[in-house]
PDB file of N, CA, C and O in Angstrom:
ATOM      1  N   ALA A   1      81.674-108.412 135.955  1.00  0.00           N
ATOM      2  CA  ALA A   1      81.020-108.777 135.044  1.00  0.00           C
ATOM      3  C   ALA A   1      81.533-110.620 133.970  1.00  0.00           C
ATOM      4  O   ALA A   1      82.397-111.308 134.648  1.00  0.00           O
ATOM      5  N   ASP A   2      80.916-111.224 132.920  1.00  0.00           N
ATOM      6  CA  ASP A   2      80.929-112.050 132.760  1.00  0.00           C
ATOM      7  C   ASP A   2      82.529-112.341 131.981  1.00  0.00           C
ATOM      8  O   ASP A   2      83.449-111.534 131.678  1.00  0.00           O
ATOM      9  N   ASP A   3      82.783-113.682 132.371  1.00  0.00           N
ATOM     10  CA  ASP A   3      83.850-114.377 131.568  1.00  0.00           C
ATOM     11  C   ASP A   3      84.198-113.008 129.760  1.00  0.00           C
ATOM     12  O   ASP A   3      85.002-112.353 129.517  1.00  0.00           O
ATOM     13  N   ALA A   4      83.118-113.453 129.347  1.00  0.00           N
ATOM     14  CA  ALA A   4      83.466-112.659 127.799  1.00  0.00           C
ATOM     15  C   ALA A   4      83.595-111.388 127.942  1.00  0.00           C
ATOM     16  O   ALA A   4      83.882-110.941 127.570  1.00  0.00           O
ATOM     17  N   VAL A   5      82.807-110.563 128.552  1.00  0.00           N
ATOM     18  CA  VAL A   5      83.110-109.269 128.738  1.00  0.00           C
ATOM     19  C   VAL A   5      84.079-108.763 129.313  1.00  0.00           C
ATOM     20  O   VAL A   5      85.042-107.551 128.588  1.00  0.00           O
ATOM     21  N   ASN A   6      84.962-109.691 130.340  1.00  0.00           N
ATOM     22  CA  ASN A   6      86.676-109.053 130.730  1.00  0.00           C
ATOM     23  C   ASN A   6      86.858-109.613 129.506  1.00  0.00           C
ATOM     24  O   ASN A   6      88.160-108.806 129.700  1.00  0.00           O
ATOM     25  N   TYR A   7      87.275-110.677 128.705  1.00  0.00           N
ATOM     26  CA  TYR A   7      87.791-111.213 127.844  1.00  0.00           C
ATOM     27  C   TYR A   7      87.751-109.782 126.737  1.00  0.00           C
ATOM     28  O   TYR A   7      89.250-109.882 126.494  1.00  0.00           O
ATOM     29  N   SER A   8      86.532-109.785 125.919  1.00  0.00           N
ATOM     30  CA  SER A   8      86.935-108.660 125.345  1.00  0.00           C
ATOM     31  C   SER A   8      87.476-107.549 125.709  1.00  0.00           C
ATOM     32  O   SER A   8      88.015-106.656 124.471  1.00  0.00           O
ATOM     33  N   GLY A   9      87.509-107.147 126.534  1.00  0.00           N
ATOM     34  CA  GLY A   9      87.576-105.218 127.323  1.00  0.00           C
ATOM     35  C   GLY A   9      89.251-106.086 127.179  1.00  0.00           C
ATOM     36  O   GLY A   9      89.583-104.898 126.858  1.00  0.00           O
ATOM     37  N   ILE A  10      89.572-106.744 128.115  1.00  0.00           N
ATOM     38  CA  ILE A  10      91.656-106.713 127.667  1.00  0.00           C
ATOM     39  C   ILE A  10      91.810-107.033 126.641  1.00  0.00           C
ATOM     40  O   ILE A  10      92.615-106.009 126.214  1.00  0.00           O
ATOM     41  N   SER A  11      91.483-107.378 125.670  1.00  0.00           N
ATOM     42  CA  SER A  11      91.355-107.538 123.992  1.00  0.00           C
ATOM     43  C   SER A  11      91.557-106.340 123.491  1.00  0.00           C
ATOM     44  O   SER A  11      92.414-105.423 122.534  1.00  0.00           O
ATOM     45  N   ALA A  12      90.060-105.171 123.939  1.00  0.00           N
ATOM     46  CA  ALA A  12      90.403-104.021 123.291  1.00  0.00           C
ATOM     47  C   ALA A  12      91.650-103.031 123.581  1.00  0.00           C
ATOM     48  O   ALA A  12      92.274-102.283 123.171  1.00  0.00           O
ATOM     49  N   VAL A  13      92.063-102.996 125.356  1.00  0.00           N
ATOM     50  CA  VAL A  13      93.098-102.581 125.589  1.00  0.00           C
ATOM     51  C   VAL A  13      94.149-103.153 124.871  1.00  0.00           C
ATOM     52  O   VAL A  13      94.971-102.051 125.017  1.00  0.00           O
ATOM     53  N   ILE A  14      94.503-104.053 124.735  1.00  0.00           N
ATOM     54  CA  ILE A  14      95.711-104.604 124.360  1.00  0.00           C
ATOM     55  C   ILE A  14      95.529-104.215 122.293  1.00  0.00           C
ATOM     56  O   ILE A  14      97.159-103.619 122.392  1.00  0.00           O
ATOM     57  N   ASN A  15      94.492-103.754 121.639  1.00  0.00           N
ATOM     58  CA  ASN A  15      94.785-104.052 120.741  1.00  0.00           C
ATOM     59  C   ASN A  15      95.440-102.274 120.946  1.00  0.00           C
ATOM     60  O   ASN A  15      95.971-101.786 120.106  1.00  0.00           O
ATOM     61  N   HIS A  16      94.394-101.475 121.581  1.00  0.00           N
ATOM     62  CA  HIS A  16      94.632-100.460 121.493  1.00  0.00           C
ATOM     63  C   HIS A  16      95.781-100.171 121.712  1.00  0.00           C
ATOM     64  O   HIS A  16      96.330 -99.148 120.786  1.00  0.00           O
ATOM     65  N   GLY A  17      96.195-100.211 122.750  1.00  0.00           N
ATOM     66  CA  GLY A  17      97.831 -99.979 123.167  1.00  0.00           C
ATOM     67  C   GLY A  17      98.642-100.324 121.756  1.00  0.00           C
ATOM     68  O   GLY A  17      99.735 -99.582 121.113  1.00  0.00           O
ATOM     69  N   SER A  18      99.111-101.876 121.604  1.00  0.00           N
ATOM     70  CA  SER A  18      99.265-101.855 120.310  1.00  0.00           C
ATOM     71  C   SER A  18      99.415-100.955 119.032  1.00  0.00           C
ATOM     72  O   SER A  18     100.120-100.367 118.464  1.00  0.00           O
ATOM     73  N   ALA A  19      97.980-100.667 119.047  1.00  0.00           N
ATOM     74  CA  ALA A  19      97.763 -99.206 117.641  1.00  0.00           C
ATOM     75  C   ALA A  19      98.755 -97.922 117.869  1.00  0.00           C
ATOM     76  O   ALA A  19      99.420 -97.725 117.403  1.00  0.00           O
ATOM     77  N   THR A  20      97.797 -98.010 119.153  1.00  0.00           N
ATOM     78  CA  THR A  20      98.732 -97.016 119.578  1.00  0.00           C
ATOM     79  C   THR A  20     100.071 -96.279 119.614  1.00  0.00           C
ATOM     80  O   THR A  20     100.560 -95.069 119.399  1.00  0.00           O
ATOM     81  N   ALA A  21     100.640 -97.471 119.927  1.00  0.00           N
ATOM     82  CA  ALA A  21     102.490 -97.673 120.126  1.00  0.00           C
ATOM     83  C   ALA A  21     102.662 -97.517 118.489  1.00  0.00           C
ATOM     84  O   ALA A  21     103.771 -96.386 117.748  1.00  0.00           O
ATOM     85  N   SER A  22     102.427 -98.277 117.603  1.00  0.00           N
ATOM     86  CA  SER A  22     102.641 -97.645 115.985  1.00  0.00           C
ATOM     87  C   SER A  22     102.311 -96.379 115.422  1.00  0.00           C
ATOM     88  O   SER A  22     103.540 -95.821 115.042  1.00  0.00           O
ATOM     89  N   THR A  23     101.402 -96.023 116.140  1.00  0.00           N
ATOM     90  CA  THR A  23     101.390 -94.443 115.866  1.00  0.00           C
ATOM     91  C   THR A  23     101.745 -93.446 116.451  1.00  0.00           C
ATOM     92  O   THR A  23     102.400 -92.790 115.267  1.00  0.00           O
ATOM     93  N   ILE A  24     102.809 -93.880 117.036  1.00  0.00           N
ATOM     94  CA  ILE A  24     103.232 -92.746 118.100  1.00  0.00           C
ATOM     95  C   ILE A  24     104.708 -92.840 117.379  1.00  0.00           C
ATOM     96  O   ILE A  24     105.322 -91.790 116.760  1.00  0.00           O
ATOM     97  N   ARG A  25     105.242 -94.037 116.943  1.00  0.00           N
ATOM     98  CA  ARG A  25     106.561 -94.577 116.355  1.00  0.00           C
ATOM     99  C   ARG A  25     106.121 -93.831 115.030  1.00  0.00           C
ATOM    100  O   ARG A  25     107.435 -93.064 114.857  1.00  0.00           O
ATOM    101  N   ALA A  26     105.561 -93.978 114.236  1.00  0.00           N
ATOM    102  CA  ALA A  26     105.320 -93.688 113.334  1.00  0.00           C
ATOM    103  C   ALA A  26     105.257 -91.855 113.077  1.00  0.00           C
ATOM    104  O   ALA A  26     106.021 -91.296 111.769  1.00  0.00           O
ATOM    105  N   ALA A  27     104.435 -91.220 113.823  1.00  0.00           N
ATOM    106  CA  ALA A  27     104.820 -89.960 113.740  1.00  0.00           C
ATOM    107  C   ALA A  27     106.492 -88.937 114.200  1.00  0.00           C
ATOM    108  O   ALA A  27     105.941 -87.913 114.259  1.00  0.00           O
ATOM    109  N   SER A  28     107.092 -89.457 115.039  1.00  0.00           N
ATOM    110  CA  SER A  28     108.066 -88.836 116.021  1.00  0.00           C
ATOM    111  C   SER A  28     108.883 -88.905 114.798  1.00  0.00           C
ATOM    112  O   SER A  28     108.982 -89.660 113.727  1.00  0.00           O
ATOM    113  N   THR A  29     109.496 -87.175 115.017  1.00  0.00           N
ATOM    114  CA  THR A  29     110.426 -87.112 114.228  1.00  0.00           C
ATOM    115  C   THR A  29     111.822 -87.947 114.293  1.00  0.00           C
ATOM    116  O   THR A  29     112.920 -87.915 113.581  1.00  0.00           O
ATOM    117  N   LYS A  30     111.850 -89.004 115.438  1.00  0.00           N
ATOM    118  CA  LYS A  30     113.299 -89.744 115.931  1.00  0.00           C
ATOM    119  C   LYS A  30     113.386 -90.913 114.976  1.00  0.00           C
ATOM    120  O   LYS A  30     114.480 -92.010 115.216  1.00  0.00           O
ATOM    121  N   ALA A  31     112.455 -91.616 115.198  1.00  0.00           N
ATOM    122  CA  ALA A  31     111.921 -92.927 114.706  1.00  0.00           C
ATOM    123  C   ALA A  31     112.561 -93.176 113.121  1.00  0.00           C
ATOM    124  O   ALA A  31     112.002 -92.033 111.842  1.00  0.00           O
ATOM    125  N   PRO A  32     112.817 -93.971 112.828  1.00  0.00           N
ATOM    126  CA  PRO A  32     113.128 -94.269 111.273  1.00  0.00           C
ATOM    127  C   PRO A  32     111.867 -94.739 110.784  1.00  0.00           C
ATOM    128  O   PRO A  32     110.797 -94.761 111.324  1.00  0.00           O
ATOM    129  N   PRO A  33     112.135 -94.254 109.684  1.00  0.00           N
ATOM    130  CA  PRO A  33     111.172 -94.158 107.961  1.00  0.00           C
ATOM    131  C   PRO A  33     110.218 -95.608 108.440  1.00  0.00           C
ATOM    132  O   PRO A  33     110.620 -96.620 108.484  1.00  0.00           O
ATOM    133  N   LEU A  34     109.155 -95.524 108.566  1.00  0.00           N
ATOM    134  CA  LEU A  34     108.379 -96.818 108.309  1.00  0.00           C
ATOM    135  C   LEU A  34     107.528 -97.256 106.644  1.00  0.00           C
ATOM    136  O   LEU A  34     107.973 -96.513 106.113  1.00  0.00           O
ATOM    137  N   ALA A  35     106.809 -98.040 106.587  1.00  0.00           N
ATOM    138  CA  ALA A  35     105.930 -98.224 105.220  1.00  0.00           C
ATOM    139  C   ALA A  35     105.380 -96.994 105.257  1.00  0.00           C
ATOM    140  O   ALA A  35     105.534 -96.448 104.103  1.00  0.00           O
ATOM    141  N   LEU A  36     104.753 -95.703 105.947  1.00  0.00           N
ATOM    142  CA  LEU A  36     104.274 -94.900 105.734  1.00  0.00           C
ATOM    143  C   LEU A  36     105.168 -93.531 105.858  1.00  0.00           C
ATOM    144  O   LEU A  36     105.799 -93.104 106.945  1.00  0.00           O
ATOM    145  N   GLU A  37     104.430 -92.918 105.372  1.00  0.00           N
ATOM    146  CA  GLU A  37     105.666 -91.550 105.489  1.00  0.00           C
ATOM    147  C   GLU A  37     105.719 -90.693 106.908  1.00  0.00           C
ATOM    148  O   GLU A  37     104.376 -91.175 107.466  1.00  0.00           O
ATOM    149  N   ARG A  38     105.905 -90.140 107.024  1.00  0.00           N
ATOM    150  CA  ARG A  38     106.125 -89.175 108.527  1.00  0.00           C
ATOM    151  C   ARG A  38     104.982 -88.500 108.168  1.00  0.00           C
ATOM    152  O   ARG A  38     104.566 -87.524 107.068  1.00  0.00           O
ATOM    153  N   TRP A  39     103.819 -88.034 109.232  1.00  0.00           N
ATOM    154  CA  TRP A  39     103.288 -87.147 109.232  1.00  0.00           C
ATOM    155  C   TRP A  39     103.625 -85.726 108.648  1.00  0.00           C
ATOM    156  O   TRP A  39     104.805 -85.300 109.371  1.00  0.00           O
ATOM    157  N   THR A  40     102.290 -85.063 108.140  1.00  0.00           N
ATOM    158  CA  THR A  40     102.739 -83.382 108.214  1.00  0.00           C
ATOM    159  C   THR A  40     102.611 -82.690 109.467  1.00  0.00           C
ATOM    160  O   THR A  40     101.861 -83.732 109.874  1.00  0.00           O
ATOM    161  N   LYS A  41     102.692 -81.481 109.616  1.00  0.00           N
ATOM    162  CA  LYS A  41     102.107 -80.522 111.138  1.00  0.00           C
ATOM    163  C   LYS A  41     100.440 -80.688 110.996  1.00  0.00           C
ATOM    164  O   LYS A  41     100.245 -80.945 111.912  1.00  0.00           O
ATOM    165  N   ASP A  42     100.161 -80.912 109.622  1.00  0.00           N
ATOM    166  CA  ASP A  42      98.455 -80.673 109.495  1.00  0.00           C
ATOM    167  C   ASP A  42      98.207 -82.179 109.945  1.00  0.00           C
ATOM    168  O   ASP A  42      96.863 -81.739 110.805  1.00  0.00           O
ATOM    169  N   ASP A  43      98.818 -83.345 109.420  1.00  0.00           N
ATOM    170  CA  ASP A  43      98.275 -84.593 109.824  1.00  0.00           C
ATOM    171  C   ASP A  43      98.457 -84.565 111.496  1.00  0.00           C
ATOM    172  O   ASP A  43      97.741 -85.650 111.753  1.00  0.00           O
ATOM    173  N   SER A  44      99.650 -84.304 111.902  1.00  0.00           N
ATOM    174  CA  SER A  44      99.683 -84.391 113.480  1.00  0.00           C
ATOM    175  C   SER A  44      98.603 -83.295 114.364  1.00  0.00           C
ATOM    176  O   SER A  44      98.418 -84.039 115.315  1.00  0.00           O
ATOM    177  N   ASP A  45      98.541 -82.098 113.950  1.00  0.00           N
ATOM    178  CA  ASP A  45      97.603 -82.034 114.323  1.00  0.00           C
ATOM    179  C   ASP A  45      95.914 -82.180 114.230  1.00  0.00           C
ATOM    180  O   ASP A  45      95.252 -82.272 115.474  1.00  0.00           O
ATOM    181  N   LYS A  46      95.921 -82.281 113.549  1.00  0.00           N
ATOM    182  CA  LYS A  46      94.238 -83.535 112.809  1.00  0.00           C
ATOM    183  C   LYS A  46      94.080 -84.836 114.254  1.00  0.00           C
ATOM    184  O   LYS A  46      93.114 -85.029 115.106  1.00  0.00           O
ATOM    185  N   PHE A  47      95.182 -84.725 114.146  1.00  0.00           N
ATOM    186  CA  PHE A  47      95.645 -86.391 115.125  1.00  0.00           C
ATOM    187  C   PHE A  47      95.429 -85.975 116.856  1.00  0.00           C
ATOM    188  O   PHE A  47      94.103 -86.757 117.311  1.00  0.00           O
ATOM    189  N   LYS A  48      96.163 -84.924 116.395  1.00  0.00           N
ATOM    190  CA  LYS A  48      96.061 -84.818 117.798  1.00  0.00           C
ATOM    191  C   LYS A  48      94.367 -84.018 118.703  1.00  0.00           C
ATOM    192  O   LYS A  48      93.652 -84.280 119.555  1.00  0.00           O
ATOM    193  N   THR A  49      93.772 -83.480 117.699  1.00  0.00           N
ATOM    194  CA  THR A  49      92.865 -83.066 117.908  1.00  0.00           C
ATOM    195  C   THR A  49      91.672 -84.067 117.954  1.00  0.00           C
ATOM    196  O   THR A  49      90.635 -83.798 119.078  1.00  0.00           O
ATOM    197  N   ALA A  50      91.315 -84.998 117.209  1.00  0.00           N
ATOM    198  CA  ALA A  50      91.109 -86.204 117.382  1.00  0.00           C
ATOM    199  C   ALA A  50      90.726 -86.705 118.402  1.00  0.00           C
ATOM    200  O   ALA A  50      90.137 -87.367 119.395  1.00  0.00           O
ATOM    201  N   THR A  51      91.999 -86.899 118.816  1.00  0.00           N
ATOM    202  CA  THR A  51      92.100 -87.750 120.154  1.00  0.00           C
ATOM    203  C   THR A  51      91.710 -86.851 121.046  1.00  0.00           C
ATOM    204  O   THR A  51      91.001 -87.707 122.014  1.00  0.00           O
ATOM    205  N   ALA A  52      92.058 -85.627 121.394  1.00  0.00           N
ATOM    206  CA  ALA A  52      91.324 -84.557 122.257  1.00  0.00           C
ATOM    207  C   ALA A  52      89.798 -85.423 122.598  1.00  0.00           C
ATOM    208  O   ALA A  52      89.198 -84.962 123.481  1.00  0.00           O
ATOM    209  N   MET A  53      89.781 -85.129 121.470  1.00  0.00           N
ATOM    210  CA  MET A  53      87.633 -85.307 121.593  1.00  0.00           C
ATOM    211  C   MET A  53      87.511 -86.904 121.977  1.00  0.00           C
ATOM    212  O   MET A  53      86.633 -86.863 122.901  1.00  0.00           O
ATOM    213  N   LEU A  54      88.227 -87.514 121.653  1.00  0.00           N
ATOM    214  CA  LEU A  54      87.868 -88.922 121.986  1.00  0.00           C
ATOM    215  C   LEU A  54      88.163 -89.282 123.506  1.00  0.00           C
ATOM    216  O   LEU A  54      87.305 -89.924 124.655  1.00  0.00           O
ATOM    217  N   VAL A  55      89.028 -88.210 123.896  1.00  0.00           N
ATOM    218  CA  VAL A  55      89.666 -88.392 125.683  1.00  0.00           C
ATOM    219  C   VAL A  55      88.503 -87.387 126.393  1.00  0.00           C
ATOM    220  O   VAL A  55      87.565 -87.940 127.079  1.00  0.00           O
ATOM    221  N   ALA A  56      87.395 -86.881 125.847  1.00  0.00           N
ATOM    222  CA  ALA A  56      86.813 -86.023 126.146  1.00  0.00           C
ATOM    223  C   ALA A  56      85.384 -87.058 126.658  1.00  0.00           C
ATOM    224  O   ALA A  56      84.539 -86.641 127.038  1.00  0.00           O
ATOM    225  N   GLN A  57      85.270 -87.243 125.238  1.00  0.00           N
ATOM    226  CA  GLN A  57      83.576 -88.327 125.056  1.00  0.00           C
ATOM    227  C   GLN A  57      84.557 -89.462 126.152  1.00  0.00           C
ATOM    228  O   GLN A  57      82.812 -90.270 126.862  1.00  0.00           O
ATOM    229  N   TYR A  58      85.756 -89.920 126.672  1.00  0.00           N
ATOM    230  CA  TYR A  58      85.544 -90.983 127.296  1.00  0.00           C
ATOM    231  C   TYR A  58      85.602 -90.888 128.454  1.00  0.00           C
ATOM    232  O   TYR A  58      85.118 -91.860 130.013  1.00  0.00           O
ATOM    233  N   GLN A  59      85.848 -89.742 128.809  1.00  0.00           N
ATOM    234  CA  GLN A  59      85.794 -89.235 130.228  1.00  0.00           C
ATOM    235  C   GLN A  59      84.240 -89.453 131.324  1.00  0.00           C
ATOM    236  O   GLN A  59      84.118 -89.175 132.326  1.00  0.00           O
ATOM    237  N   HIS A  60      83.481 -89.188 130.138  1.00  0.00           N
ATOM    238  CA  HIS A  60      81.873 -88.769 130.737  1.00  0.00           C
ATOM    239  C   HIS A  60      81.727 -90.805 130.533  1.00  0.00           C
ATOM    240  O   HIS A  60      80.275 -91.216 130.817  1.00  0.00           O
ATOM    241  N   VAL A  61      82.208 -91.615 130.672  1.00  0.00           N
ATOM    242  CA  VAL A  61      81.899 -92.772 130.473  1.00  0.00           C
ATOM    243  C   VAL A  61      81.686 -93.391 131.679  1.00  0.00           C
ATOM    244  O   VAL A  61      82.748 -93.837 132.506  1.00  0.00           O
ATOM    245  N   LEU A  62      80.971 -94.487 132.470  1.00  0.00           N
ATOM    246  CA  LEU A  62      81.185 -95.034 133.340  1.00  0.00           C
ATOM    247  C   LEU A  62      81.532 -96.456 133.527  1.00  0.00           C
ATOM    248  O   LEU A  62      80.491 -97.284 132.422  1.00  0.00           O
ATOM    249  N   PRO A  63      82.352 -97.305 134.214  1.00  0.00           N
ATOM    250  CA  PRO A  63      82.069 -98.537 133.976  1.00  0.00           C
ATOM    251  C   PRO A  63      80.239 -99.204 134.622  1.00  0.00           C
ATOM    252  O   PRO A  63      80.161 -98.609 135.142  1.00  0.00           O
ATOM    253  N   VAL A  64      80.581-100.350 133.606  1.00  0.00           N
ATOM    254  CA  VAL A  64      79.220-101.469 133.672  1.00  0.00           C
ATOM    255  C   VAL A  64      79.401-101.860 135.535  1.00  0.00           C
ATOM    256  O   VAL A  64      80.137-102.548 135.730  1.00  0.00           O
ATOM    257  N   PRO A  65      78.222-101.446 136.199  1.00  0.00           N
ATOM    258  CA  PRO A  65      78.444-101.888 137.600  1.00  0.00           C
ATOM    259  C   PRO A  65      78.544-104.379 137.406  1.00  0.00           C
ATOM    260  O   PRO A  65      77.769-104.149 136.627  1.00  0.00           O
ATOM    261  N   ARG A  66      78.857-104.388 138.688  1.00  0.00           N
ATOM    262  CA  ARG A  66      78.857-105.636 138.477  1.00  0.00           C
ATOM    263  C   ARG A  66      78.056-106.434 139.102  1.00  0.00           C
ATOM    264  O   ARG A  66      77.324-105.145 139.922  1.00  0.00           O
ATOM    265  N   ARG A  67      77.590-107.385 138.539  1.00  0.00           N
ATOM    266  CA  ARG A  67      76.378-108.031 138.921  1.00  0.00           C
ATOM    267  C   ARG A  67      76.498-109.027 140.008  1.00  0.00           C
ATOM    268  O   ARG A  67      77.607-109.420 140.429  1.00  0.00           O
ATOM    269  N   ARG A  68      75.295-108.750 141.230  1.00  0.00           N
ATOM    270  CA  ARG A  68      75.724-110.214 142.536  1.00  0.00           C
ATOM    271  C   ARG A  68      74.520-110.901 142.630  1.00  0.00           C
ATOM    272  O   ARG A  68      73.818-111.149 141.861  1.00  0.00           O
TER     273      ARG A  68
END
């Protein structure tokens, strides 16, 4: 793929990883309180449901073939 596609793709992966780490830390019962309150059980269940839907969606995504 073009450099622009590769750079934007890796940027998305890095940003996603950072956001996920923050979310998991905030949801953890062992983590110290952050700016946000810890999640309720209902919030946690909704997050897990939304995450499962996103995983199911991305399981059907195929990578863009390389140009030759």
